[in-house]
Each structure stands twice: as structure tokens, then as C-alpha cells.
Short mmCIF file of C-alpha atoms in Angstrom, two decimals:
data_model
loop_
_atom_site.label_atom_id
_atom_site.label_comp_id
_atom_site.label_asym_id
_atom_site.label_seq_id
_atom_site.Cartn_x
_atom_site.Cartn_y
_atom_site.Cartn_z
CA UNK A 1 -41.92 28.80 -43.66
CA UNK A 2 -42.88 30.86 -40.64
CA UNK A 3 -40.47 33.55 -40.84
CA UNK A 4 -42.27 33.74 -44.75
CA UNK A 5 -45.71 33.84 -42.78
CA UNK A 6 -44.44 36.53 -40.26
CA UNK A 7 -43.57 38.67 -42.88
CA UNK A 8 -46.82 38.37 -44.67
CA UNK A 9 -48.41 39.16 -41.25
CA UNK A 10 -45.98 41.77 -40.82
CA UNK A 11 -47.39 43.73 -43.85
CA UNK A 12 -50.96 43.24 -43.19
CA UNK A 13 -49.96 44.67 -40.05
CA UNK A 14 -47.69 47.70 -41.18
CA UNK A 15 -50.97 49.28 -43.77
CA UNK A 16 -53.01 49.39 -40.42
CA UNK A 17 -50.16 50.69 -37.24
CA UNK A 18 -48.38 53.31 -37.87
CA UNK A 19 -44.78 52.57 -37.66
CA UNK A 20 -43.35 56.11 -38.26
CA UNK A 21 -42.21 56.37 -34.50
CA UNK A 22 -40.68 53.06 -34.41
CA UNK A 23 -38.44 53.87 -37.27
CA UNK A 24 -37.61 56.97 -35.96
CA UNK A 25 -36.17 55.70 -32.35
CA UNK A 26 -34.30 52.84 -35.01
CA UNK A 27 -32.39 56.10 -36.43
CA UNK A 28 -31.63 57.10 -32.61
CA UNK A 29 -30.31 53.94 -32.47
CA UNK A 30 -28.65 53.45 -35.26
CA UNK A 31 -26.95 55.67 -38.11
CA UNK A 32 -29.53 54.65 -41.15
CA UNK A 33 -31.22 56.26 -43.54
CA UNK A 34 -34.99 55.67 -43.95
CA UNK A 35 -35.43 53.33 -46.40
CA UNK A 36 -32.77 51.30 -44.08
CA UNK A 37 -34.43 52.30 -41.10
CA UNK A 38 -37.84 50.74 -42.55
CA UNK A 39 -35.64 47.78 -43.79
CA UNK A 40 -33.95 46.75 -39.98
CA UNK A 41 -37.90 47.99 -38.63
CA UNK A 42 -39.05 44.92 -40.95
CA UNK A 43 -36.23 42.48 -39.52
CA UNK A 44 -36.73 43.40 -36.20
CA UNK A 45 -41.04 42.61 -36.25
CA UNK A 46 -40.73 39.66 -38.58
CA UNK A 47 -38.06 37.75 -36.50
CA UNK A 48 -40.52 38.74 -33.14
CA UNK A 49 -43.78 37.35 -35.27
CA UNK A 50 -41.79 34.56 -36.04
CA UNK A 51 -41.46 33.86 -32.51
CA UNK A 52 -44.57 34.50 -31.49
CA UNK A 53 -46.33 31.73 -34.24
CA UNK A 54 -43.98 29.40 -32.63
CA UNK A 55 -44.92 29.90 -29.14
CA UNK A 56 -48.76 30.19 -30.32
CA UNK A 57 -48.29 26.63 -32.37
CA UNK A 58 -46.78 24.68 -29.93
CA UNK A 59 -49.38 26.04 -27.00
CA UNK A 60 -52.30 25.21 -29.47
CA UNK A 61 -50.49 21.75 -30.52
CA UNK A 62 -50.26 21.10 -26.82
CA UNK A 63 -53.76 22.35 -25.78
CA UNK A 64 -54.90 19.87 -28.42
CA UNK A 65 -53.27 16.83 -27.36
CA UNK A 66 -54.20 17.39 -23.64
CA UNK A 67 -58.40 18.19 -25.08
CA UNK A 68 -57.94 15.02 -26.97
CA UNK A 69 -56.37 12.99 -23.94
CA UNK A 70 -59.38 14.14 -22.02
CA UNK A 71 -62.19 13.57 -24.71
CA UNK A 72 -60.33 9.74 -25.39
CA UNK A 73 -60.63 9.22 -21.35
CA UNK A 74 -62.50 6.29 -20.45
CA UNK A 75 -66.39 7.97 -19.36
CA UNK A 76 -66.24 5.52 -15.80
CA UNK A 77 -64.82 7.29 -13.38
CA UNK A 78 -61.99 5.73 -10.96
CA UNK A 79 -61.34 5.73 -7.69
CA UNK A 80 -57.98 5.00 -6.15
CA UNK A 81 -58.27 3.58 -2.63
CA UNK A 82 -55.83 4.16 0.02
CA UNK A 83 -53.76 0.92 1.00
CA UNK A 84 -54.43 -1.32 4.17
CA UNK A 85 -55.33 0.25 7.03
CA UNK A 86 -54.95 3.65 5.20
CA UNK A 87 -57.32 6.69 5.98
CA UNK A 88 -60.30 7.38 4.70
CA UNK A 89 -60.33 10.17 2.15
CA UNK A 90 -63.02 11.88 0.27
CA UNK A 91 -63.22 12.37 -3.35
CA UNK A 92 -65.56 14.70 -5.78
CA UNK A 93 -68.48 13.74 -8.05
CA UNK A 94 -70.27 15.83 -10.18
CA UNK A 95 -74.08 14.99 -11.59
CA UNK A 96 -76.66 16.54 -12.82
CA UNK A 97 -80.37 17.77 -10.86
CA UNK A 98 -83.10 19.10 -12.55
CA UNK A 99 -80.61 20.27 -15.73
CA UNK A 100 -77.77 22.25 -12.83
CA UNK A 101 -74.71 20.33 -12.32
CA UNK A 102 -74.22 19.55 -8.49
CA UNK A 103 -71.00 18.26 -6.67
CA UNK A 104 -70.95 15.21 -4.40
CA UNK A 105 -68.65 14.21 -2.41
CA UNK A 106 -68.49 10.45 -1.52
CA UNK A 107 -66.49 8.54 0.95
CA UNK A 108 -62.84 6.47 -0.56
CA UNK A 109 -61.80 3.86 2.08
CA UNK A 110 -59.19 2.24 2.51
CA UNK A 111 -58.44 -1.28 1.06
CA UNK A 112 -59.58 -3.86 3.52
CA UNK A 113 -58.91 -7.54 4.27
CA UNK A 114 -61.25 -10.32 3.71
CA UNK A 115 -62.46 -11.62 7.34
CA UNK A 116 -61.06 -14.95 6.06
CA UNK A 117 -57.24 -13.69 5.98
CA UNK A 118 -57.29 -11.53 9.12
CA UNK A 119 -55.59 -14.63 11.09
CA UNK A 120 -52.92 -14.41 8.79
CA UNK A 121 -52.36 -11.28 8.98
CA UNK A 122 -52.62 -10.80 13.15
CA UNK A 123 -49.97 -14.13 12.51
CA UNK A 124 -47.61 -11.36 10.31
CA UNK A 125 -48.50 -8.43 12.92
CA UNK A 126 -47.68 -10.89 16.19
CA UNK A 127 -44.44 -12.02 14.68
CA UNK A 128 -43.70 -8.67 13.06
CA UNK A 129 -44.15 -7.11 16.66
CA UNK A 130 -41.76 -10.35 18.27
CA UNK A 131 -39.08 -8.76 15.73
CA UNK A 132 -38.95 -5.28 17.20
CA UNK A 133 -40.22 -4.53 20.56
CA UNK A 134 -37.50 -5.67 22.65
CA UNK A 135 -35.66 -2.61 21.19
CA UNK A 136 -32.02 -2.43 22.16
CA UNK A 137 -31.92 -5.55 24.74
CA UNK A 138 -30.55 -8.55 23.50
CA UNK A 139 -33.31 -11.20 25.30
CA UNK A 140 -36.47 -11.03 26.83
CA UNK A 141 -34.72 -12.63 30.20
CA UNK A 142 -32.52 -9.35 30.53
CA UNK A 143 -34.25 -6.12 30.11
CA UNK A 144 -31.77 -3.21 30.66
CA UNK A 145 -33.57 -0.69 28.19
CA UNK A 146 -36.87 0.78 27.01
CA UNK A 147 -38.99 -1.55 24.88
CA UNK A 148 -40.01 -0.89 21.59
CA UNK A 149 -43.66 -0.53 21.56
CA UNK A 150 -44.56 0.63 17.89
CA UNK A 151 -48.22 1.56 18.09
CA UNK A 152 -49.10 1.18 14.15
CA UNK A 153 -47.82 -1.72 11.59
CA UNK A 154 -47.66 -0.21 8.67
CA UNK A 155 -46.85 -3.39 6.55
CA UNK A 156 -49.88 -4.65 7.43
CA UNK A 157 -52.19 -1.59 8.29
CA UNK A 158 -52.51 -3.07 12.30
CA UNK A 159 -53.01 -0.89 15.05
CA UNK A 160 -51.63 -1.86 18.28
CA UNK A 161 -52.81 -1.39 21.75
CA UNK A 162 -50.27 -2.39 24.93
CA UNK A 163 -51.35 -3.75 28.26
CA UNK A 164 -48.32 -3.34 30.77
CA UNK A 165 -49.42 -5.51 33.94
CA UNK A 166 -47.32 -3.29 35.93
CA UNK A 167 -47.00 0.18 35.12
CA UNK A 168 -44.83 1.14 38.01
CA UNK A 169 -41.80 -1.20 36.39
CA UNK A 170 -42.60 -1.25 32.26
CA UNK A 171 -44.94 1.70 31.02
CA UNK A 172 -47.81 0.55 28.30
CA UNK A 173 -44.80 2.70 25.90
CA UNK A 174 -42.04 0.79 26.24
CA UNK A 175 -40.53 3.11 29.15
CA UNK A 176 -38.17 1.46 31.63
CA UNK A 177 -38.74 2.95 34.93
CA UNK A 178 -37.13 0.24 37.19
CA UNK A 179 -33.40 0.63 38.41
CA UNK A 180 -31.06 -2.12 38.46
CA UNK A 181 -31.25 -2.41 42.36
CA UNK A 182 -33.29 -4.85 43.95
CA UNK A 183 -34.18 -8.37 42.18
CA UNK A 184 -35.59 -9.09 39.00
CA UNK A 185 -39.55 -8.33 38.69
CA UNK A 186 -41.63 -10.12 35.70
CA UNK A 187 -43.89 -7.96 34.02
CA UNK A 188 -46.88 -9.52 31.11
CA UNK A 189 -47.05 -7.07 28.23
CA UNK A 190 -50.19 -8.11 25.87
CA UNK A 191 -50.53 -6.54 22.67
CA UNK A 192 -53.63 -6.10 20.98
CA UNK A 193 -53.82 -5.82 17.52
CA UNK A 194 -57.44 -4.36 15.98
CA UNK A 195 -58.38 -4.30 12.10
CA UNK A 196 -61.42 -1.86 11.75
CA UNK A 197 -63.94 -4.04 13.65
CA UNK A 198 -61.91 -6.85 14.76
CA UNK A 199 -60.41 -6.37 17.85
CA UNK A 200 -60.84 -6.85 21.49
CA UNK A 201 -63.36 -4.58 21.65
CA UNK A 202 -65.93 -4.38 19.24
CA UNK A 203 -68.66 -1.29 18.15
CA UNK A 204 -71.79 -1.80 16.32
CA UNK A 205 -72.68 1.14 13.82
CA UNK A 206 -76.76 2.03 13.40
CA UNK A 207 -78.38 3.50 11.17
CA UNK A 208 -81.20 6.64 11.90
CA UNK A 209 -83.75 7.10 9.25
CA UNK A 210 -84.57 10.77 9.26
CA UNK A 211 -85.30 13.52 7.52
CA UNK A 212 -87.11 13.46 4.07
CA UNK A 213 -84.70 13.86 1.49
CA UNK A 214 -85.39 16.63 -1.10
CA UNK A 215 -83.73 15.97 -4.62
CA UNK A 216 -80.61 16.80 -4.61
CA UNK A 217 -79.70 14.95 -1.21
CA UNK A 218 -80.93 11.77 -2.84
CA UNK A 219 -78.83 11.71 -5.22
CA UNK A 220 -76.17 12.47 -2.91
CA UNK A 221 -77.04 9.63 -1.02
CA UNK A 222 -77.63 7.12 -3.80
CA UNK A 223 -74.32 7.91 -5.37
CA UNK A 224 -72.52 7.77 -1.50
CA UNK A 225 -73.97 4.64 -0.47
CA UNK A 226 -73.29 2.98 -4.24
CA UNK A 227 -69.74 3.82 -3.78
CA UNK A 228 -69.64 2.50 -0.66
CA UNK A 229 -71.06 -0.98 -1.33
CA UNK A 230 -69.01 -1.18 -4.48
CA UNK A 231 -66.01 -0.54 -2.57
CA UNK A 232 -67.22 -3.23 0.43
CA UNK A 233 -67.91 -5.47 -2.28
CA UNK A 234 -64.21 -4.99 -4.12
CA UNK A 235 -62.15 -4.76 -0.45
CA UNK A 236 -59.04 -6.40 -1.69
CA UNK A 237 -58.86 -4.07 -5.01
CA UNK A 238 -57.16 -0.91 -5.51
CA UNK A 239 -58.93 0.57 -7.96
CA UNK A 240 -62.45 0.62 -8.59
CA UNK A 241 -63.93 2.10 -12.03
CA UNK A 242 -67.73 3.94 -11.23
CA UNK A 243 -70.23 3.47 -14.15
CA UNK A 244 -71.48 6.86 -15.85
CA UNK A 245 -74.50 6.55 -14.36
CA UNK A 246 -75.81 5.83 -10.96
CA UNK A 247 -79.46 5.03 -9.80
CA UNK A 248 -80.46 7.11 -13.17
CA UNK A 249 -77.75 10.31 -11.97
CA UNK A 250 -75.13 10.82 -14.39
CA UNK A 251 -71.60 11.51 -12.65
CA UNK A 252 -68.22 12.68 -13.62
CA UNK A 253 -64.97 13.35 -12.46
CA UNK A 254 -64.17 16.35 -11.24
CA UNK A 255 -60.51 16.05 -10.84
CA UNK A 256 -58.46 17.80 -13.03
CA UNK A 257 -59.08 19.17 -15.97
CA UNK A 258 -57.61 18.92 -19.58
CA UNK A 259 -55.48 21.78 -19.04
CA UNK A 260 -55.68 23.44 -22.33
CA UNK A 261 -57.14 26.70 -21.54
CA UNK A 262 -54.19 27.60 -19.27
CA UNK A 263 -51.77 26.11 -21.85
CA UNK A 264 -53.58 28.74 -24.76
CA UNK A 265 -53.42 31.73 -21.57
CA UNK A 266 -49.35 31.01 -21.36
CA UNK A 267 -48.98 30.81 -25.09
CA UNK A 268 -50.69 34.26 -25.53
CA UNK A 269 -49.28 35.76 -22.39
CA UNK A 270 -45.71 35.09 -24.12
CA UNK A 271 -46.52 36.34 -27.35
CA UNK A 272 -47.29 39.57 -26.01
CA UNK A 273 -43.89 39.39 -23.87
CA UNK A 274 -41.61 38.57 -26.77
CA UNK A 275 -44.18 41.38 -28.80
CA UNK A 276 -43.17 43.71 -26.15
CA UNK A 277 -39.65 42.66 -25.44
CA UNK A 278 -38.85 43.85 -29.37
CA UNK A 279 -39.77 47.92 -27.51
CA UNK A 280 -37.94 47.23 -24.88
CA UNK A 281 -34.59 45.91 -26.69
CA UNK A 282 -35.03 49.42 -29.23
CA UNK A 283 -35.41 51.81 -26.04
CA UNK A 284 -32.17 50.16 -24.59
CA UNK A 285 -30.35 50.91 -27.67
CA UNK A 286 -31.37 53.72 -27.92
CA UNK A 287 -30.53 54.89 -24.26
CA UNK A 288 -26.87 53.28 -24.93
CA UNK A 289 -26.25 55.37 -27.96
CA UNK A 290 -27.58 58.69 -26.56
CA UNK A 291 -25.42 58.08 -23.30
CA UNK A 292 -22.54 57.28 -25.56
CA UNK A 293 -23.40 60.92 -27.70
CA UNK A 294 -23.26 62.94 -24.30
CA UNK A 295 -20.01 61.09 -23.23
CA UNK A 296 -18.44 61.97 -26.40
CA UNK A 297 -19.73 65.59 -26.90
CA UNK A 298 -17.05 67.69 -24.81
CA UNK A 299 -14.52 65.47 -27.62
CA UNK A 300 -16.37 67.34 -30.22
CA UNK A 301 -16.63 70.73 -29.02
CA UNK A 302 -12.89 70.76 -28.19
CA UNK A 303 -11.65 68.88 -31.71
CA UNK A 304 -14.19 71.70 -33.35
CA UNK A 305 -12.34 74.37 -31.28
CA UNK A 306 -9.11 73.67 -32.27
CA UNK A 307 -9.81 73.07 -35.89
CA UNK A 308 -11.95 76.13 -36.44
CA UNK A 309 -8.98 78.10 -34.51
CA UNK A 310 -6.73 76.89 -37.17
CA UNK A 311 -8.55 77.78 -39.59
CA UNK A 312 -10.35 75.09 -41.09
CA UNK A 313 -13.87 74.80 -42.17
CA UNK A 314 -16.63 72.72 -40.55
CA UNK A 315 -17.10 70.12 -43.12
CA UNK A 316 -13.25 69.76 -43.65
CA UNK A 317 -12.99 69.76 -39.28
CA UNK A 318 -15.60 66.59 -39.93
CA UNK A 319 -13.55 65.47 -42.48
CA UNK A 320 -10.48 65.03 -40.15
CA UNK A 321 -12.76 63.75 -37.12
CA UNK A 322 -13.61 60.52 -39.22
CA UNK A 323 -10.54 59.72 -40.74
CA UNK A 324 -9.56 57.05 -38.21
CA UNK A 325 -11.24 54.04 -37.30
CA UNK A 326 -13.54 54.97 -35.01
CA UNK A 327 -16.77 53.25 -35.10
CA UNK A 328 -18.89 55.14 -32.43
CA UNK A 329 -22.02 56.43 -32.88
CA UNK A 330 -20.61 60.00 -33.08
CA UNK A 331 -18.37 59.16 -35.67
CA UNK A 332 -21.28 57.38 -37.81
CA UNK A 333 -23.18 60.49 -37.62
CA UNK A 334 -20.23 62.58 -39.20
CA UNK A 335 -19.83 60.46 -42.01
CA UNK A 336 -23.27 60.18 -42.44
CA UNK A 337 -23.54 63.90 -42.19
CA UNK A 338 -20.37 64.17 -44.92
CA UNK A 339 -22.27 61.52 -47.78
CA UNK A 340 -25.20 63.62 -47.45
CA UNK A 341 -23.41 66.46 -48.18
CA UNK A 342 -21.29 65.14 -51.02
CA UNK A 343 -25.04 63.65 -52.45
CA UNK A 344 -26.20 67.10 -52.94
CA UNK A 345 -27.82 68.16 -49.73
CA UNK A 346 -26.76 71.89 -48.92
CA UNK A 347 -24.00 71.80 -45.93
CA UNK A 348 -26.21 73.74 -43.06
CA UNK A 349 -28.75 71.71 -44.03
CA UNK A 350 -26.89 68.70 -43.66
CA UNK A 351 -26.05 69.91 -40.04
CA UNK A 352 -29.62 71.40 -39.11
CA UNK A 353 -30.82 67.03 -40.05
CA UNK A 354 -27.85 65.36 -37.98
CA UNK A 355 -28.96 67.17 -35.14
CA UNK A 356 -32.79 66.35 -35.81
CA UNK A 357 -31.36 62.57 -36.14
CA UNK A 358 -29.71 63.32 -33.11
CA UNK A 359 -32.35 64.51 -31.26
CA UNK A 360 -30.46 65.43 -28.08
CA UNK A 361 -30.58 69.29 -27.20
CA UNK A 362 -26.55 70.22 -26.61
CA UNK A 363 -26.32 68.88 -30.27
CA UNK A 364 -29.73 69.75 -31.65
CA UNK A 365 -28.30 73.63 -30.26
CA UNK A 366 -24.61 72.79 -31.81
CA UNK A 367 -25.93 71.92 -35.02
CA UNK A 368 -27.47 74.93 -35.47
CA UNK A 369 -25.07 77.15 -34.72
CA UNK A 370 -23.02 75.60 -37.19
CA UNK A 371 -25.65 75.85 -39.94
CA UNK A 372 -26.33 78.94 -39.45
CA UNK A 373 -22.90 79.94 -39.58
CA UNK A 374 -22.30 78.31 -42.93
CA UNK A 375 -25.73 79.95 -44.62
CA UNK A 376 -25.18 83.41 -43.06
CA UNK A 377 -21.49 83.43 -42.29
CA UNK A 378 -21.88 84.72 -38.75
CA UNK A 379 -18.04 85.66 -37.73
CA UNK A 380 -18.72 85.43 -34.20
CA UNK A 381 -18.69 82.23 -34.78
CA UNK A 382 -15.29 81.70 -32.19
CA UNK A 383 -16.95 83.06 -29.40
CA UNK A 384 -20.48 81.21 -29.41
CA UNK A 385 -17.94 78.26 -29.41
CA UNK A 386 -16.20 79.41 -26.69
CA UNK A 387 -19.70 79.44 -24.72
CA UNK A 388 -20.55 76.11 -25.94
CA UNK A 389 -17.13 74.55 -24.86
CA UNK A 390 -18.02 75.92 -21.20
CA UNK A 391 -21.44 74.29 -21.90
CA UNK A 392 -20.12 71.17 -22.59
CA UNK A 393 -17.63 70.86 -19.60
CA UNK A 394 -20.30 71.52 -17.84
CA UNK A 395 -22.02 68.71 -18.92
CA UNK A 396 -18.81 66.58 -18.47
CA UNK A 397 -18.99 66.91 -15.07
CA UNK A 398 -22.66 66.37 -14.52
CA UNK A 399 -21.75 63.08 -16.59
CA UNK A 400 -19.37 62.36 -14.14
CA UNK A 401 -20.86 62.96 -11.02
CA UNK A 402 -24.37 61.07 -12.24
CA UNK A 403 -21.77 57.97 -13.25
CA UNK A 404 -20.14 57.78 -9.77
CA UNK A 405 -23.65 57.92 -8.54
CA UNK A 406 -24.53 55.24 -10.40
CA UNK A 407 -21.79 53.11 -9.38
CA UNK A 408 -22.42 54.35 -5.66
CA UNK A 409 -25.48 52.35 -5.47
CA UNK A 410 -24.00 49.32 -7.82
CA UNK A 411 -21.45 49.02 -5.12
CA UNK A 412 -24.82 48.94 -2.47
CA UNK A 413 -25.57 45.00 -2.80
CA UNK A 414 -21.88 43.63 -2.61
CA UNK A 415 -21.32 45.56 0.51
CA UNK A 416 -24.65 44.40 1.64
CA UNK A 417 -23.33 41.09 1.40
CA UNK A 418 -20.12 41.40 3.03
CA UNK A 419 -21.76 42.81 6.21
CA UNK A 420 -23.36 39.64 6.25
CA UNK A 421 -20.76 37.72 5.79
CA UNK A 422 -18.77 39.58 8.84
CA UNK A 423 -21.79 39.10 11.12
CA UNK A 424 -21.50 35.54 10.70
CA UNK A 425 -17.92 35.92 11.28
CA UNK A 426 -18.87 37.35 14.41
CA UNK A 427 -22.20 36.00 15.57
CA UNK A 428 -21.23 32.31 14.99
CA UNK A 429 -18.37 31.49 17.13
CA UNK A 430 -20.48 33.12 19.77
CA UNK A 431 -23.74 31.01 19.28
CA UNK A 432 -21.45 27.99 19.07
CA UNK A 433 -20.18 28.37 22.26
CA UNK A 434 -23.21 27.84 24.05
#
């Protein structure tokens, strides 16, 4: 079904881009004839469209479901609260002034006890506390190491304060500074444990009336001090839903969104990727081939050498060349070169197009020659080989030296990693030793 629709698209497409270019680096890269040059062009853009409408499909079926999970979200907004003795965190409204949105941020506080349980839970704290501070000493009547003094409870959200009634022998931390000479000393430790207002100490909050408010402060009061009540009203309960609306000021959430626009950005960020990677895959194929021409065009100068020398034609030199089973690109182009010329197509002409398909100079220059030795019958013909075949061991040994350049800085990383791996060898028995 899709790879039906990509071809579709694919000839809407072809009437309006010119594709001439593209099928001519598909005969670099392969040994085709047009129409079967236009026929892989075809494969190779339908299969990418095809990919493409997937990735597009699935990032608009996704974008979809996360739009619809956000338009099906409940319109009251909810706050989750922090547990006991948690920290107070802040989260962000939005509502709207005078028709421009505005952001408020209101207070989230912790969960918090009902007065009526906080002697149960300074019971838990005390006997919690009875549990763990002695630390490492087996009984309160033989103290030989530091206390355990934990500061917080986190089961219960208690802080604890300690009262050491001698600092010199027990620190307020726990810290044994007494030695074992001399007799035993008793030390009181008192722990206080404080809940937000109840403790030892207690602090009375005020409030200032000030400044008057203009608009948008209002309503970033009314909405602060609604959440507030609500959540002094709902202590005990983790998670509080806000109405829509507060003292007439609508509010929403403005955490997270639905996430579709980023979803659509990915999906059309890959489509052009996988658009693009379909160039990139025909310019490596085509950079294989004409490194595997160069490699192999010494071979032909030399094979044409000796046959010429022996007195056989050019087409019947070709016609030995591609008698084995050779499948390189070289040998593709002679037999192409050889059914064009049995189809009709004069013989120089048939060389002057192989090295237009070609389309590297040493056999663009080769190809030439030969043609224009078989439509004017030059008889020099011997010796412009004989310059060629310098020509092309030339080029053997540029081919060489570029390839062990090439491996030269292949071999760069492994040896990079080898001297690190010998400076550990060396540097870590030394740092170990200290």
C-alpha cells in the first residue's frame, strides 16, 4: 500500500525535478543503460518515499494520541505535595489578565500532620531515636564509642535538636571525646524533636498589609493564598486537584506540554535524513566504482599492449578481456561496450560513449585514442600506447602511495590507544604505591 503511494508520489515528483543528473551518477555507478538507469532511479526514490510516509505516519499517529491525551486531561489542575516533613517547592500557574496570559507561581508544601496525631508521632520519633543513637555500643551503661545522633527522621519527617549536658565528655553530635582513664562520668543527652511549629521553641508568623495591589498581583495573590488554604485544609492528602477557576481567574497548568509539535519536528527532520541518505548511498557507489576503475586501469593498458602487439584488433583485445568471469566494473563496461557494438552502434563510437559513461579523464583520453584510431586508422597507434602505459604506471604509483597514506592515518587511532594503554601500564603501579 505505501510503497504503491510512494510511487505515485514519486511520479508527481519526477514531471517537476529534474532527475537527469541522478541517473547519470546511477550509470557511474553502475553498468546500465538508460532506460535501466531510470528503472533502478525509480527503485531507489520509491523505496526512500516509502520510508519517509512511514516515519511521517507514525510521528503524526503519535502527535495525535499525545494532542488527544492532553485535550481528554481532566481541566482541574493537580498538585502533588511533597511527603512529611518534605520541602517546600513551588509550582507554575498560568491565568489570564485583561485578555494576556500571566504566570503565577504558588507555594506546594509539604504534607503535614494533624495537631491531634503529633503525640504519636514524637512517640514513633522518641522510640525510633532509642533504636539508633547508641551507635556501635552495646548499652547505655558502657559507652566506648561515638553516639549516633541522626539530626533528621525521615520516616516521620522529625527534625532533631541534641542537648549534651557536658560538652567536654559527649559532643551535641554524638562525638566521644573522653578517654578510658579516670572513672565513669554521666552525661544527660535530651533530644528535641520539632514538627513545623511544634517544638520547644515556638515562632509566631504576622502578616503586613502593604502596598496596593495593581491587577495582576491580585490575582497572584488570590490564586497563592487559595492554594495555600486548600492545601492547610487537605494536610494529610497527597494530592490536591485546583478548580479551573479561582476568585473569577481562570488557571492552567503549565507543566508539560502535549508533546506533539516536537514529535511532527523529529518525524520531518528524519524524512529529510533518509531523503538525503538515498544521495549519499549513490555518491559512495559511485566513489567505490571509480576507485575500483583507476585501480584496474594500468591492467588495461598493459592487456591492450600486449594484444595490439600481437596483432589483434581492439574490439577482438575486448573480446578476450571479458571472456572470464570477472565481474568488476571494468569488465561490465567492456561487455557493455561489445553489445553496443554488435547492436549496431559504429565501433569508435562505441569507445568515444564508454569513456563518456566512464567519465574519468585517463579513460575519457584512452577511449579516444582508440576511436580515433579505428575511424581514421592512425598507425602510430603503438607508440601513443607506449605513452599511455607510462601514464598509467604513473598513476599506479600515485594509487599506491595515496593508499598507504590512507592506511597511515587508519593505523592513527589504534596506536592512539595503545599509548594509552602503556601509560597505564606505567603510571598505575606508580600511583598505587603511594
Amino acid at each position: 500500500m505505501l510503497r504503491k503511494l510512494a510511487g505515485i508520489i514519486y511520479d508527481m515528483v519526477e514531471k517537476h525535478v529534474d532527475m537527469d543528473k541522478t541517473i547519470q551518477r546511477i550509470k557511474r555507478g553502475y553498468t546500465c543503460t538508460d532506460a535501466d538507469a531510470r528503472t533502478k532511479c525509480r527503485g531507489v526514490y520509491v523505496e526512500r518515499i516509502s520510508m519517509i510516509l512511514v516515519v511521517v505516519l507514525a510521528s503524526v499517529v503519535l502527535a495525535v494520541l499525545l494532542w488527544g491525551r492532553t485535550a481528554l486531561r481532566p481541566e482541574t489542575v493537580v498538585i502533588d505535595r511533597p511527603g512529611y516533613g518534605g520541602d517546600k517547592g513551588t509550582k507554575t500557574l498560568e491565568t489570564e489578565v485583561d485578555g494576556q496570559k500571566k504566570q503565577v507561581n504558588v507555594d506546594v508544601l509539604p504534607i503535614e500532620y494533624d495537631e491531634s496525631e503529633l503525640e504519636d508521632v514524637f512517640d514513633l520519633g522518641f522510640t525510633e531515636i532509642e533504636e539508633i543513637y547508641l551507635g556501635e555500643n552495646e548499652s547505655a551503661d558502657c559507652i566506648q564509642s561515638d553516639l549516633d545522633l541522626p539530626e533528621r527522621l525521615d520516616d516521620t519527617g522529625l527534625d532533631v535538636a541534641w542537648i549534651s549536658s557536658d560538652q567536654d565528655v559527649v559532643t551535641s553530635t554524638g562525638k566521644l571525646l573522653k578517654s578510658d582513664e579516670g572513672d565513669a562520668e554521666l552525661v544527660k543527652l535530651t533530644a528535641v524533636l520539632s514538627y513545623g511549629e511544634h517544638s520547644a521553641e515556638r515562632e509566631y508568623n504576622i502578616r503586613v498589609t502593604g502596598r496596593v495591589l495593581d491587577a495582576g498581583e491580585k490575582a497572584e495573590k488570590a490564586i497563592s493564598d487559595f492554594v495555600k488554604n486548600t492545601q492547610m485544609e487537605n494536610r494529610a492528602s497527597g494530592r490536591i486537584e485546583l478548580p479551573s477557576e479561582i476568585e473569577g481567574y481562570s488557571i492552567e497548568d503549565t507543566a508539560g506540554g502535549s508533546g506533539a509539535i516536537p514529535v511532527i519536528f523529529l518525524g520531518i527532520i528524519s524524512a529529510v535524513c533518509i531523503w538525503m541518505g538515498a544521495r549519499a548511498k549513490l555518491s559512495k557507489q559511485e566513489k567505490e566504482r571509480k576507485q575500483q576503475l583507476m585501480i584496474d586501469y594500468p591492467e588495461l593498458v598493459d592487456r591492450l599492449i600486449l594484444y595490439l602487439g600481437a596483432g589483434v584488433t581492439i574490439r577482438g583485445s575486448f573480446v578476450r578481456m571479458v571472456q572470464n568471469d570477472d565481474e568488476s566494473a571494468l569488465m561490465k563496461e567492456l561487455r557493455y561496450t561489445l553489445n553496443e557494438i554488435q547492436a549496431g552502434i559504429p565501433e569508435g563510437e562505441a569507445y568515444y560513449n564508454m569513456g563518456h559513461r566512464i567519465n574519468i579523464p585517463v579513460y575519457m583520453k584512452l577511449m579516444s585514442m582508440l576511436s580515433q584510431n579505428v575511424s581514421k586508422g592512425t598507425k602510430d597507434i603503438m607508440i601513443m600506447m607506449a605513452g599511455e602505459e607510462q601514464a598509467a604506471l604513473q598513476t599506479r604509483k600515485e594509487l599506491a602511495r595515496k593508499k598507504g597514506e590512507e592506511a597511515g592515518t587508519r593505523l592513527l587511532f589504534p596506536m592512539i590507544v595503545l599509548l594509552g594503554v602503556v601509560m597505564v601500564i606505567v603510571v598505575l603501579p606508580a600511583v598505587m604505591s603511594f
